[in-house]
DNA sequence: TTGCTCCTCACGTCACGTGAGGTGGC
DNA sequence: TTGCTCCTCACGTCACGTGAGGTGGC
């Protein structure tokens, strides 16, 4: 019979751990003195303590350890738990390696540029969103070509939504599409309408569209859209440097559009997939 | 200005997280209504939220995130934190890969043997221990050769300790060493004596020795030492299967030695190093 | 009698999730 | 007026570490 201190030394665990396992019913002392509460352990209890420690080392929770030791599992059940643990460990390693890659990317970025990037690129899941939109063609992707088209388009959109009795359900979104003569500009606003509410005739009429859910690399930009080029390029560089690939033109989400264009806040959402 | 719900949706975080970050002072709402307590956020606060999320994704704690965002760190300090995080991630990956290897070893063991091993092998750090010991030569490693030598030796040891006024400070330990004519058997008992207490003359005299700290693969065995071979072999197989290499003959620690030898409890400690 | 070991609470850790119970704005 | 959103506690999670305050055995 060993005192708790001696038994803890034998098993290379703390006294507190033995008390904890006692409280959980995971490893009860062979004997407890009624008057003093002193715990005594037998040498023959060491194998069980060792099993507890070994299973814990594999990353099982104490609850799982208890199940494994006390519930007299069939071999196939034990296999199942081990396979589950293996899958968890593999996932954990993969996640840590991804983090590691991002930390490395930051370190090399700091070394090449000597500073912390001011804007954060973040990969997010963007859910599907139902929008009402108007379309028009612009001659190119430059701000000078887009600006004069998209401004009035959003103006009309507001009027049309009003006329249809629709209320915007979130910040306005612009996106683009190449067409033979230039660029198709989409000016859209989230709505909660059910599908068949809106007329949908010619190309310049109001249309109800579901923008699909995407995984997107995003960056938030403060300032006039005229000067957003640098940020969009930063986003593109980040996508390349972090092992993603762009799969389309970015959506622009207008989070704040006060009169002073320098105070605009826009989020660029570039759809991406992980590189193989 | 966005309500907490809208801002949470924009940032793809939960409302609870925004409240938590508010409580920590990590991200205060742009405005709080005095009467209702309602929080309001500005679009321009989204970059900060994104930074928080991005740093959190790298595995920093919220406390570290706060330091990084608010304490205006020098570039070199930021580098330092990132390098530290990198080291932690690398250590975490290495630890997980080790666990994974052990889980794999168990799975393949189950497949080959169809059952869970009854005895657990555990790698432990065994600290340095000061012992008083007696030595004698046996003709070989077989139980039949060791038994008749070691039994009386431990008997003498107890008498000598008594005579010297030394009290055992832990379970007795045996270990072995090859010599030209056979095996040198060491029968030892931990003591707390300072070095120059014990006479140390001829080879059969009581000697004070420091057994060095070792990393050891250990297994606990219940039963007579005559039948311990299978367990020692199991230990050897485990060592090989789990990427370790033995570096000497095992120590035997006698945890319980009641009169009935079938109730003995012995721990075998085989010194090991990790294979390259 | 003085140390040493042991005892039982009970707080703290970390980043929230999840109710409970109640209130404000359309 | 009915939903919907928001609010503030406060417990629970996980495996103990770390005191506080007190007692038993040599």
Coordinates of C-alpha atoms (C1' of nucleotides) in Angstrom, one line a residue:
Chain A
X1 CA 0.0 0.0 0.0
X2 CA 1.3 3.4 -0.9
X3 CA 0.3 6.9 0.3
X4 CA -1.0 9.2 -2.4
X5 CA 2.3 11.0 -2.5
X6 CA 4.3 7.8 -3.1
X7 CA 1.9 6.5 -5.6
X8 CA 2.0 9.8 -7.5
X9 CA 5.8 9.5 -7.6
X10 CA 5.6 6.0 -8.9
X11 CA 3.2 6.9 -11.6
X12 CA 4.9 10.2 -12.5
X13 CA 1.6 12.1 -12.1
X14 CA 0.6 14.9 -9.7
X15 CA -1.2 14.3 -6.4
X16 CA -3.9 16.6 -7.8
X17 CA -4.4 14.3 -10.8
X18 CA -4.9 11.3 -8.5
X19 CA -7.5 13.2 -6.5
X20 CA -9.1 14.3 -9.8
X21 CA -9.3 10.7 -11.1
X22 CA -10.8 9.7 -7.8
X23 CA -13.4 12.3 -8.0
X24 CA -14.3 11.2 -11.5
X25 CA -14.4 7.6 -10.5
X26 CA -11.7 6.8 -13.0
X27 CA -9.2 5.5 -10.4
X28 CA -10.5 4.9 -6.9
X29 CA -7.9 4.4 -4.1
X30 CA -7.7 0.8 -2.9
X31 CA -8.6 2.2 0.6
X32 CA -9.7 5.4 2.2
X33 CA -9.2 6.0 5.9
X34 CA -12.6 6.8 7.4
X35 CA -11.4 9.2 10.0
X36 CA -8.7 11.1 8.2
X37 CA -9.8 10.7 4.5
X38 CA -6.3 9.6 3.7
X39 CA -6.1 7.6 0.4
X40 CA -4.1 4.5 0.0
X41 CA -3.1 2.8 -3.3
X42 CA -1.9 -0.7 -4.1
X43 CA 1.0 -1.4 -6.5
X44 CA -1.5 -3.5 -8.5
X45 CA -3.3 -0.3 -9.3
X46 CA -0.4 1.0 -11.3
X47 CA -1.3 -0.7 -14.5
X48 CA -4.6 1.1 -14.5
X49 CA -3.0 4.4 -13.9
X50 CA -0.6 3.7 -16.7
X51 CA -3.5 2.9 -19.0
X52 CA -5.1 6.2 -18.1
X53 CA -2.0 8.1 -18.8
X54 CA -1.3 6.3 -22.1
X55 CA -4.8 6.9 -23.4
X56 CA -4.7 10.5 -22.3
X57 CA -1.4 10.8 -24.2
X58 CA -3.1 9.6 -27.3
X59 CA -5.4 12.6 -26.9
X60 CA -8.5 11.0 -25.6
X61 CA -10.6 13.0 -23.1
X62 CA -10.9 11.5 -19.6
X63 CA -14.5 10.8 -20.4
X64 CA -13.4 8.7 -23.4
X65 CA -10.7 7.0 -21.3
X66 CA -13.4 6.0 -18.8
X67 CA -15.5 4.5 -21.6
X68 CA -12.6 2.6 -23.0
X69 CA -11.5 1.2 -19.6
X70 CA -14.8 0.5 -17.9
X71 CA -17.4 -0.3 -20.6
X72 CA -15.8 -3.5 -21.7
X73 CA -15.9 -2.5 -25.4
X74 CA -16.0 -4.9 -28.2
X75 CA -12.8 -4.8 -30.3
X76 CA -14.7 -3.2 -33.2
X77 CA -15.9 -0.4 -30.9
X78 CA -12.3 0.2 -29.8
X79 CA -11.2 0.2 -33.4
X80 CA -13.9 2.8 -34.1
X81 CA -12.8 5.1 -31.4
X82 CA -9.2 4.8 -32.5
X83 CA -10.1 5.5 -36.1
X84 CA -12.1 8.5 -35.0
X85 CA -9.2 9.8 -33.0
X86 CA -6.9 9.2 -36.0
X87 CA -9.2 11.3 -38.2
X88 CA -9.3 14.0 -35.6
X89 CA -5.6 14.0 -35.3
X90 CA -5.2 14.2 -39.1
X91 CA -7.6 17.1 -39.2
X92 CA -5.7 18.8 -36.4
X93 CA -2.4 18.4 -38.2
X94 CA -3.8 19.7 -41.4
X95 CA -5.3 22.7 -39.7
X96 CA -2.1 23.5 -37.9
X97 CA -0.1 23.2 -41.2
X98 CA -2.5 25.7 -42.8
X99 CA -2.0 28.1 -39.9
X100 CA 1.7 27.5 -40.2
X101 CA 1.7 28.4 -43.9
X102 CA -0.2 31.6 -43.1
X103 CA 2.3 32.5 -40.4
X104 CA 5.1 31.8 -42.8
X105 CA 3.4 34.0 -45.5
X106 CA 3.2 36.8 -43.0
X107 CA 6.8 36.5 -41.9
X108 CA 8.1 36.6 -45.4
X109 CA 5.7 39.5 -46.2
X110 CA 7.2 41.4 -43.3
X111 CA 10.7 40.6 -44.4
X112 CA 10.0 41.8 -47.9
X113 CA 8.0 44.9 -47.1
X114 CA 9.2 45.7 -43.6
X115 CA 5.8 46.2 -42.2
X116 CA 2.5 44.7 -41.1
X117 CA -0.2 44.9 -43.8
X118 CA -2.8 47.4 -42.9
X119 CA -5.7 45.6 -44.5
X120 CA -6.5 42.1 -43.5
X121 CA -7.4 39.5 -46.1
X122 CA -9.8 37.0 -44.8
X123 CA -11.3 33.9 -46.4
X124 CA -15.0 33.7 -45.6
X125 CA -17.9 31.5 -46.5
X126 CA -20.4 33.9 -48.2
X127 CA -23.9 32.4 -48.1
X128 CA -26.3 32.5 -51.0
X129 CA -28.1 35.8 -51.2
X130 CA -31.2 36.8 -53.1
X131 CA -31.0 40.2 -54.9
X132 CA -32.9 42.4 -57.2
X133 CA -30.7 43.9 -59.8
X134 CA -30.4 46.2 -62.8
X135 CA -27.8 45.7 -65.6
X136 CA -25.9 47.9 -68.0
X137 CA -22.8 47.6 -70.2
X138 CA -19.7 49.6 -69.6
X139 CA -16.7 49.9 -72.0
X140 CA -14.1 48.5 -69.7
X141 CA -13.0 47.7 -66.1
X142 CA -11.4 51.0 -65.4
X143 CA -13.0 53.3 -62.8
X144 CA -13.6 55.9 -65.5
X145 CA -15.6 53.5 -67.5
X146 CA -17.5 51.9 -64.6
X147 CA -18.2 54.9 -62.5
X148 CA -20.6 56.8 -64.9
X149 CA -22.5 53.6 -65.5
X150 CA -22.9 52.2 -62.0
X151 CA -23.8 55.4 -60.2
X152 CA -27.0 56.1 -62.1
X153 CA -27.8 52.4 -62.2
X154 CA -28.0 52.2 -58.3
X155 CA -30.1 55.4 -58.4
X156 CA -32.6 53.7 -60.7
X157 CA -32.5 50.5 -58.6
X158 CA -33.6 52.4 -55.5
X159 CA -36.5 53.9 -57.4
X160 CA -37.6 50.5 -58.9
X161 CA -37.4 48.8 -55.5
X162 CA -39.5 51.5 -54.0
X163 CA -42.0 51.2 -56.9
X164 CA -42.2 47.4 -56.4
X165 CA -42.7 47.8 -52.6
X166 CA -39.4 46.0 -51.9
X167 CA -37.2 46.9 -49.0
X168 CA -33.4 46.4 -49.2
X169 CA -32.3 43.6 -46.8
X170 CA -28.6 44.5 -46.7
X171 CA -25.8 46.5 -48.3
X172 CA -25.8 46.9 -52.1
X173 CA -23.6 44.6 -54.2
X174 CA -22.0 45.2 -57.5
X175 CA -20.5 42.6 -59.7
X176 CA -19.2 42.3 -63.3
X177 CA -19.2 40.0 -66.2
X178 CA -17.2 40.2 -69.5
X179 CA -19.4 40.6 -72.6
X180 CA -18.3 41.1 -76.3
X181 CA -18.5 44.9 -76.3
X182 CA -17.1 45.5 -72.8
X183 CA -18.3 44.7 -69.3
X184 CA -21.8 43.9 -68.0
X185 CA -22.3 45.9 -64.8
X186 CA -24.7 44.4 -62.2
X187 CA -26.1 46.8 -59.6
X188 CA -28.0 44.8 -57.0
X189 CA -29.6 44.9 -53.6
X190 CA -30.5 42.0 -51.3
X191 CA -34.3 41.5 -50.9
X192 CA -36.4 39.0 -49.1
X193 CA -38.9 38.6 -51.9
X194 CA -40.2 35.2 -53.0
X195 CA -39.2 34.4 -56.6
X196 CA -42.3 35.4 -58.7
X197 CA -42.7 39.0 -57.4
X198 CA -40.8 41.0 -59.9
X199 CA -41.4 41.5 -63.6
X200 CA -38.5 40.2 -65.7
X201 CA -38.7 41.3 -69.3
X202 CA -35.9 42.9 -71.3
X203 CA -32.3 43.2 -70.3
X204 CA -32.7 46.6 -68.6
X205 CA -35.6 45.5 -66.5
X206 CA -35.4 44.6 -62.8
X207 CA -34.5 41.0 -62.3
X208 CA -34.5 38.7 -59.2
X209 CA -31.3 36.7 -59.0
X210 CA -29.8 34.3 -56.5
X211 CA -26.1 35.0 -56.1
X212 CA -24.6 31.6 -55.2
X213 CA -22.8 30.9 -52.0
X214 CA -19.1 31.2 -52.5
X215 CA -15.9 30.8 -50.6
X216 CA -14.2 34.2 -51.0
X217 CA -11.0 36.0 -50.1
X218 CA -12.2 39.3 -48.8
X219 CA -10.7 42.7 -48.0
X220 CA -12.3 45.8 -46.6
X221 CA -11.3 49.1 -48.2
X222 CA -12.0 52.7 -47.0
X223 CA -12.0 55.4 -49.6
X224 CA -13.2 56.4 -53.0
X225 CA -13.6 53.6 -55.5
X226 CA -11.5 55.6 -57.9
X227 CA -8.4 54.7 -55.8
X228 CA -9.3 51.1 -55.0
X229 CA -6.9 49.6 -57.5
X230 CA -4.1 49.1 -55.0
X231 CA -6.3 47.2 -52.6
X232 CA -7.7 44.9 -55.3
X233 CA -4.1 44.1 -56.4
X234 CA -3.1 43.4 -52.8
X235 CA -6.0 41.0 -52.6
X236 CA -4.8 39.3 -55.8
X237 CA -1.3 39.0 -54.4
X238 CA -2.5 37.5 -51.2
X239 CA -4.6 34.9 -53.0
X240 CA -1.5 33.8 -55.0
X241 CA 0.8 33.9 -52.0
X242 CA -1.5 31.8 -49.8
X243 CA -2.2 28.9 -52.1
X244 CA -5.6 29.9 -53.5
X245 CA -6.8 30.6 -57.0
X246 CA -9.4 33.2 -58.0
X247 CA -12.4 31.9 -59.9
X248 CA -14.2 35.0 -61.0
X249 CA -14.4 38.7 -60.8
X250 CA -14.8 40.1 -57.3
X251 CA -18.1 41.3 -55.8
X252 CA -18.1 44.7 -54.3
X253 CA -20.3 45.1 -51.2
X254 CA -21.0 48.8 -50.3
X255 CA -21.0 48.8 -46.5
X256 CA -21.1 52.6 -46.1
X257 CA -21.7 55.2 -48.8
X258 CA -21.8 58.6 -47.2
X259 CA -21.8 61.7 -49.4
X260 CA -18.0 62.1 -49.0
X261 CA -16.6 59.4 -51.3
X262 CA -13.4 59.2 -49.3
X263 CA -15.4 57.8 -46.4
X264 CA -16.9 55.0 -48.3
X265 CA -16.4 51.5 -46.9
X266 CA -16.4 48.6 -49.4
X267 CA -15.7 45.0 -49.1
X268 CA -14.2 43.2 -52.1
X269 CA -15.1 39.5 -52.3
X270 CA -13.0 37.4 -54.7
X271 CA -14.3 33.9 -55.1
X272 CA -11.5 31.4 -54.6
X273 CA -10.7 27.7 -54.4
X274 CA -7.8 26.1 -52.6
X275 CA -5.0 25.2 -55.0
X276 CA -4.4 21.5 -55.4
Chain B
X1 CA -24.3 52.3 -38.4
X2 CA -25.2 48.6 -38.0
X3 CA -27.0 46.8 -35.2
X4 CA -25.1 44.1 -33.5
X5 CA -27.0 41.5 -35.5
X6 CA -26.3 43.1 -38.9
X7 CA -22.6 43.7 -38.0
X8 CA -22.2 40.1 -36.9
X9 CA -23.7 38.9 -40.2
X10 CA -21.3 41.2 -42.1
X11 CA -18.3 39.9 -40.2
X12 CA -19.5 36.2 -40.2
X13 CA -19.1 36.1 -36.4
X14 CA -21.7 35.4 -33.7
X15 CA -23.4 38.1 -31.7
X16 CA -22.0 36.5 -28.6
X17 CA -18.5 37.0 -29.9
X18 CA -19.1 40.7 -30.5
X19 CA -20.3 41.0 -27.0
X20 CA -17.3 39.1 -25.7
X21 CA -14.9 41.3 -27.6
X22 CA -16.7 44.3 -26.2
X23 CA -16.3 43.0 -22.7
X24 CA -12.6 42.4 -23.3
X25 CA -12.2 45.9 -24.7
X26 CA -11.0 44.3 -27.9
X27 CA -13.7 45.8 -30.2
X28 CA -15.9 48.5 -28.6
X29 CA -19.1 49.4 -30.5
X30 CA -19.0 52.8 -32.1
X31 CA -22.0 53.7 -30.0
X32 CA -24.0 52.3 -27.1
X33 CA -27.5 53.6 -26.4
X34 CA -27.6 54.8 -22.9
X35 CA -31.2 53.8 -22.1
X36 CA -31.4 50.4 -23.8
X37 CA -27.8 49.3 -23.9
X38 CA -28.2 48.6 -27.6
X39 CA -24.8 48.5 -29.4
X40 CA -24.2 50.1 -32.8
X41 CA -21.2 49.4 -35.1
X42 CA -19.8 51.3 -38.0
X43 CA -18.7 49.8 -41.3
X44 CA -15.3 51.3 -40.7
X45 CA -14.9 48.9 -37.7
X46 CA -15.0 45.9 -40.0
X47 CA -11.3 46.0 -40.8
X48 CA -10.5 45.7 -37.1
X49 CA -13.0 42.8 -36.7
X50 CA -11.4 41.2 -39.7
X51 CA -7.9 41.6 -38.1
X52 CA -9.1 40.0 -34.9
X53 CA -10.6 37.1 -36.8
X54 CA -7.5 36.7 -38.9
X55 CA -5.1 36.7 -36.0
X56 CA -7.3 34.3 -34.1
X57 CA -7.3 32.0 -37.1
X58 CA -3.5 32.0 -36.8
X59 CA -4.0 30.5 -33.3
X60 CA -3.2 33.6 -31.2
X61 CA -5.1 34.0 -28.0
X62 CA -7.4 37.0 -27.7
X63 CA -5.0 38.4 -25.2
X64 CA -2.2 38.2 -27.8
X65 CA -4.5 39.7 -30.5
X66 CA -5.1 42.6 -28.2
X67 CA -1.4 43.1 -27.7
X68 CA -0.7 43.0 -31.4
X69 CA -3.5 45.4 -32.3
X70 CA -3.3 47.9 -29.5
X71 CA 0.3 48.1 -28.4
X72 CA 1.7 49.5 -31.5
X73 CA 4.4 46.9 -31.7
X74 CA 7.7 47.4 -33.5
X75 CA 8.1 45.2 -36.6
X76 CA 10.7 43.2 -34.8
X77 CA 8.4 42.4 -31.9
X78 CA 5.7 41.3 -34.3
X79 CA 8.2 39.1 -36.0
X80 CA 9.1 37.7 -32.6
X81 CA 5.5 36.8 -31.9
X82 CA 5.0 35.2 -35.3
X83 CA 8.2 33.2 -34.9
X84 CA 7.1 32.1 -31.5
X85 CA 3.7 31.1 -32.9
X86 CA 5.5 29.2 -35.7
X87 CA 7.6 27.3 -33.2
X88 CA 4.5 26.4 -31.2
X89 CA 2.7 25.3 -34.3
X90 CA 5.6 23.1 -35.4
X91 CA 5.8 21.6 -31.9
X92 CA 2.0 21.0 -32.0
X93 CA 2.2 19.3 -35.4
X94 CA 5.1 17.1 -34.2
X95 CA 3.2 16.1 -31.1
X96 CA 0.1 15.3 -33.1
X97 CA 2.1 13.2 -35.5
X98 CA 3.6 11.3 -32.6
X99 CA 0.2 10.6 -31.2
X100 CA -1.0 9.6 -34.7
X101 CA 1.8 7.1 -35.0
X102 CA 0.9 5.6 -31.6
X103 CA -2.7 5.4 -32.6
X104 CA -1.7 3.7 -35.9
X105 CA 0.5 1.3 -33.9
X106 CA -2.4 0.3 -31.8
X107 CA -4.8 -0.1 -34.7
X108 CA -2.4 -2.4 -36.5
X109 CA -1.7 -4.3 -33.3
X110 CA -5.5 -4.8 -32.9
X111 CA -5.7 -6.0 -36.4
X112 CA -2.9 -8.5 -36.1
X113 CA -3.9 -9.8 -32.6
X114 CA -7.6 -9.1 -32.4
X115 CA -7.5 -7.5 -29.0
X116 CA -6.4 -4.7 -26.8
X117 CA -3.1 -5.3 -25.1
X118 CA -3.6 -5.9 -21.4
X119 CA -0.4 -4.3 -20.2
X120 CA 0.3 -0.7 -21.1
X121 CA 3.8 0.4 -22.2
X122 CA 4.5 3.9 -21.2
X123 CA 7.5 6.1 -21.9
X124 CA 8.4 8.0 -18.7
X125 CA 11.1 10.3 -17.5
X126 CA 12.8 8.5 -14.6
X127 CA 14.7 10.9 -12.4
X128 CA 18.2 10.3 -11.0
X129 CA 18.0 8.2 -7.9
X130 CA 20.6 7.6 -5.1
X131 CA 20.8 4.0 -4.0
X132 CA 22.8 1.8 -1.7
X133 CA 23.6 -1.5 -3.4
X134 CA 25.2 -4.9 -3.2
X135 CA 26.6 -6.7 -6.2
X136 CA 27.2 -10.4 -7.1
X137 CA 27.9 -12.3 -10.3
X138 CA 25.4 -14.8 -11.8
X139 CA 26.1 -17.2 -14.6
X140 CA 23.5 -15.9 -17.0
X141 CA 20.3 -13.9 -17.6
X142 CA 17.9 -16.8 -17.1
X143 CA 15.6 -16.7 -14.1
X144 CA 17.3 -19.9 -12.9
X145 CA 20.6 -18.2 -12.8
X146 CA 19.5 -14.9 -11.4
X147 CA 17.1 -16.1 -8.8
X148 CA 19.4 -17.8 -6.4
X149 CA 21.8 -14.9 -6.5
X150 CA 19.5 -11.9 -6.2
X151 CA 17.3 -13.3 -3.4
X152 CA 20.0 -13.6 -0.8
X153 CA 21.6 -10.4 -2.0
X154 CA 18.4 -8.4 -1.2
X155 CA 18.3 -10.2 2.2
X156 CA 21.9 -9.0 3.0
X157 CA 21.1 -5.6 1.7
X158 CA 18.3 -5.1 4.2
X159 CA 20.6 -6.2 7.0
X160 CA 23.4 -3.9 5.9
X161 CA 21.1 -0.9 5.6
X162 CA 19.9 -1.6 9.0
X163 CA 23.4 -1.8 10.4
X164 CA 24.3 1.5 8.7
X165 CA 21.2 3.2 10.1
X166 CA 19.8 3.9 6.6
X167 CA 16.1 3.7 5.9
X168 CA 14.9 2.7 2.4
X169 CA 13.4 5.7 0.5
X170 CA 11.4 3.7 -2.1
X171 CA 11.0 0.4 -3.7
X172 CA 14.0 -1.8 -4.3
X173 CA 15.6 -1.8 -7.7
X174 CA 17.6 -4.5 -9.5
X175 CA 19.7 -4.0 -12.6
X176 CA 22.3 -6.0 -14.6
X177 CA 25.5 -5.6 -16.4
X178 CA 27.5 -8.1 -18.6
X179 CA 30.9 -9.2 -17.2
X180 CA 33.4 -11.7 -18.7
X181 CA 32.2 -14.7 -16.6
X182 CA 28.5 -13.9 -16.6
X183 CA 26.2 -11.2 -15.3
X184 CA 26.8 -8.6 -12.5
X185 CA 23.6 -8.5 -10.5
X186 CA 23.0 -5.2 -8.7
X187 CA 20.5 -5.3 -5.7
X188 CA 19.8 -1.7 -4.6
X189 CA 17.5 0.3 -2.5
X190 CA 16.9 4.1 -2.7
X191 CA 18.3 6.0 0.3
X192 CA 18.5 9.7 1.2
X193 CA 22.1 9.5 2.5
X194 CA 24.7 12.1 1.6
X195 CA 27.7 10.6 -0.3
X196 CA 30.3 9.9 2.3
X197 CA 28.2 8.0 4.7
X198 CA 28.9 4.4 3.6
X199 CA 32.1 2.4 3.6
X200 CA 33.0 1.4 0.1
X201 CA 35.8 -1.2 0.1
X202 CA 35.8 -4.4 -1.8
X203 CA 33.4 -5.5 -4.6
X204 CA 31.0 -7.2 -2.2
X205 CA 30.7 -4.3 0.1
X206 CA 27.8 -1.8 0.3
X207 CA 28.2 1.0 -2.2
X208 CA 26.4 4.3 -2.7
X209 CA 25.6 4.8 -6.3
X210 CA 23.6 7.4 -8.3
X211 CA 21.5 5.8 -10.9
X212 CA 21.3 8.3 -13.7
X213 CA 18.0 9.9 -14.9
X214 CA 16.8 8.1 -18.0
X215 CA 14.0 8.1 -20.5
X216 CA 12.5 4.6 -20.2
X217 CA 9.8 2.5 -21.8
X218 CA 8.1 0.9 -18.8
X219 CA 5.6 -1.9 -18.3
X220 CA 4.1 -3.1 -15.0
X221 CA 4.0 -6.9 -14.5
X222 CA 2.0 -8.8 -11.9
X223 CA 3.3 -12.3 -11.0
X224 CA 6.4 -14.3 -10.3
X225 CA 9.6 -13.2 -11.9
X226 CA 10.1 -16.8 -13.2
X227 CA 7.4 -16.1 -15.7
X228 CA 8.2 -12.5 -16.6
X229 CA 9.8 -13.3 -20.0
X230 CA 6.7 -12.8 -22.1
X231 CA 6.2 -9.3 -20.6
X232 CA 9.9 -8.3 -21.2
X233 CA 9.5 -9.5 -24.8
X234 CA 6.3 -7.5 -25.2
X235 CA 8.2 -4.5 -24.0
X236 CA 10.9 -5.1 -26.6
X237 CA 8.4 -5.5 -29.4
X238 CA 6.7 -2.2 -28.4
X239 CA 10.0 -0.4 -28.4
X240 CA 10.7 -1.5 -31.9
X241 CA 7.2 -0.9 -33.2
X242 CA 7.0 2.6 -31.9
X243 CA 10.3 4.0 -33.2
X244 CA 12.5 3.8 -30.1
X245 CA 15.7 2.0 -29.5
X246 CA 16.8 0.3 -26.3
X247 CA 20.1 1.5 -24.8
X248 CA 20.7 -1.0 -22.0
X249 CA 19.4 -3.7 -19.8
X250 CA 16.1 -2.9 -18.0
X251 CA 15.9 -1.9 -14.4
X252 CA 13.4 -4.0 -12.3
X253 CA 11.5 -2.0 -9.7
X254 CA 9.9 -4.2 -7.1
X255 CA 6.7 -2.4 -6.2
X256 CA 5.1 -5.1 -4.1
X257 CA 6.8 -8.3 -2.9
X258 CA 4.3 -10.2 -0.7
X259 CA 5.1 -13.8 0.3
X260 CA 3.1 -15.2 -2.5
X261 CA 5.3 -14.6 -5.5
X262 CA 2.3 -14.7 -7.9
X263 CA 1.2 -11.4 -6.3
X264 CA 4.5 -9.6 -6.9
X265 CA 4.2 -6.3 -8.8
X266 CA 7.3 -5.3 -10.8
X267 CA 8.0 -2.5 -13.2
X268 CA 10.4 -3.0 -16.0
X269 CA 12.2 0.1 -17.1
X270 CA 14.1 -0.2 -20.3
X271 CA 16.1 2.9 -21.2
X272 CA 15.3 4.1 -24.7
X273 CA 16.1 6.9 -27.2
X274 CA 13.9 8.0 -30.0
X275 CA 15.1 6.6 -33.3
X276 CA 16.4 9.1 -35.8
Chain C
dT1 C1' 6.7 19.9 19.8
dT2 C1' 8.1 20.8 15.1
dG3 C1' 7.9 19.6 10.0
dC4 C1' 5.8 16.9 6.6
dT5 C1' 1.9 15.0 4.4
dC6 C1' -2.6 14.8 3.8
dC7 C1' -7.5 16.7 3.6
dT8 C1' -11.5 19.6 1.5
dC9 C1' -13.3 23.5 -0.7
dA10 C1' -13.1 26.8 -4.4
dC11 C1' -11.2 30.0 -7.7
dG12 C1' -8.9 30.5 -12.2
dT13 C1' -7.9 29.0 -16.9
dC14 C1' -10.1 30.1 -22.5
dA15 C1' -13.4 31.6 -25.7
dC16 C1' -17.3 31.6 -26.1
dG17 C1' -22.5 28.5 -26.5
dT18 C1' -26.6 28.4 -24.4
dG19 C1' -30.4 29.2 -21.7
dA20 C1' -33.2 32.3 -18.3
dG21 C1' -35.7 36.2 -17.7
dG22 C1' -36.8 40.6 -19.3
dT23 C1' -37.2 44.8 -22.3
dG24 C1' -37.3 48.1 -26.6
dG25 C1' -38.9 49.3 -31.4
dC26 C1' -41.7 48.5 -35.6
Chain D
dT1 C1' -50.6 44.0 -30.2
dT2 C1' -47.6 40.4 -31.8
dG3 C1' -42.9 39.0 -33.4
dC4 C1' -38.2 40.2 -33.6
dT5 C1' -34.1 41.9 -31.8
dC6 C1' -31.7 43.3 -28.2
dC7 C1' -30.1 43.4 -23.2
dT8 C1' -27.7 41.4 -18.7
dC9 C1' -26.5 37.7 -15.8
dA10 C1' -24.6 33.2 -15.1
dC11 C1' -23.7 28.4 -15.7
dG12 C1' -21.1 24.9 -18.4
dT13 C1' -17.0 23.4 -21.0
dC14 C1' -11.8 20.6 -19.8
dA15 C1' -8.2 18.9 -16.8
dC16 C1' -6.3 20.1 -13.6
dG17 C1' -2.8 24.1 -10.9
dT18 C1' -2.8 26.8 -7.1
dG19 C1' -3.7 28.7 -2.9
dA20 C1' -6.5 28.9 1.7
dG21 C1' -7.3 27.0 5.9
dG22 C1' -7.1 23.1 8.6
dT23 C1' -5.7 18.4 10.5
dG24 C1' -3.2 13.7 11.3
dG25 C1' 1.1 11.0 12.2
dC26 C1' 6.1 10.6 13.4

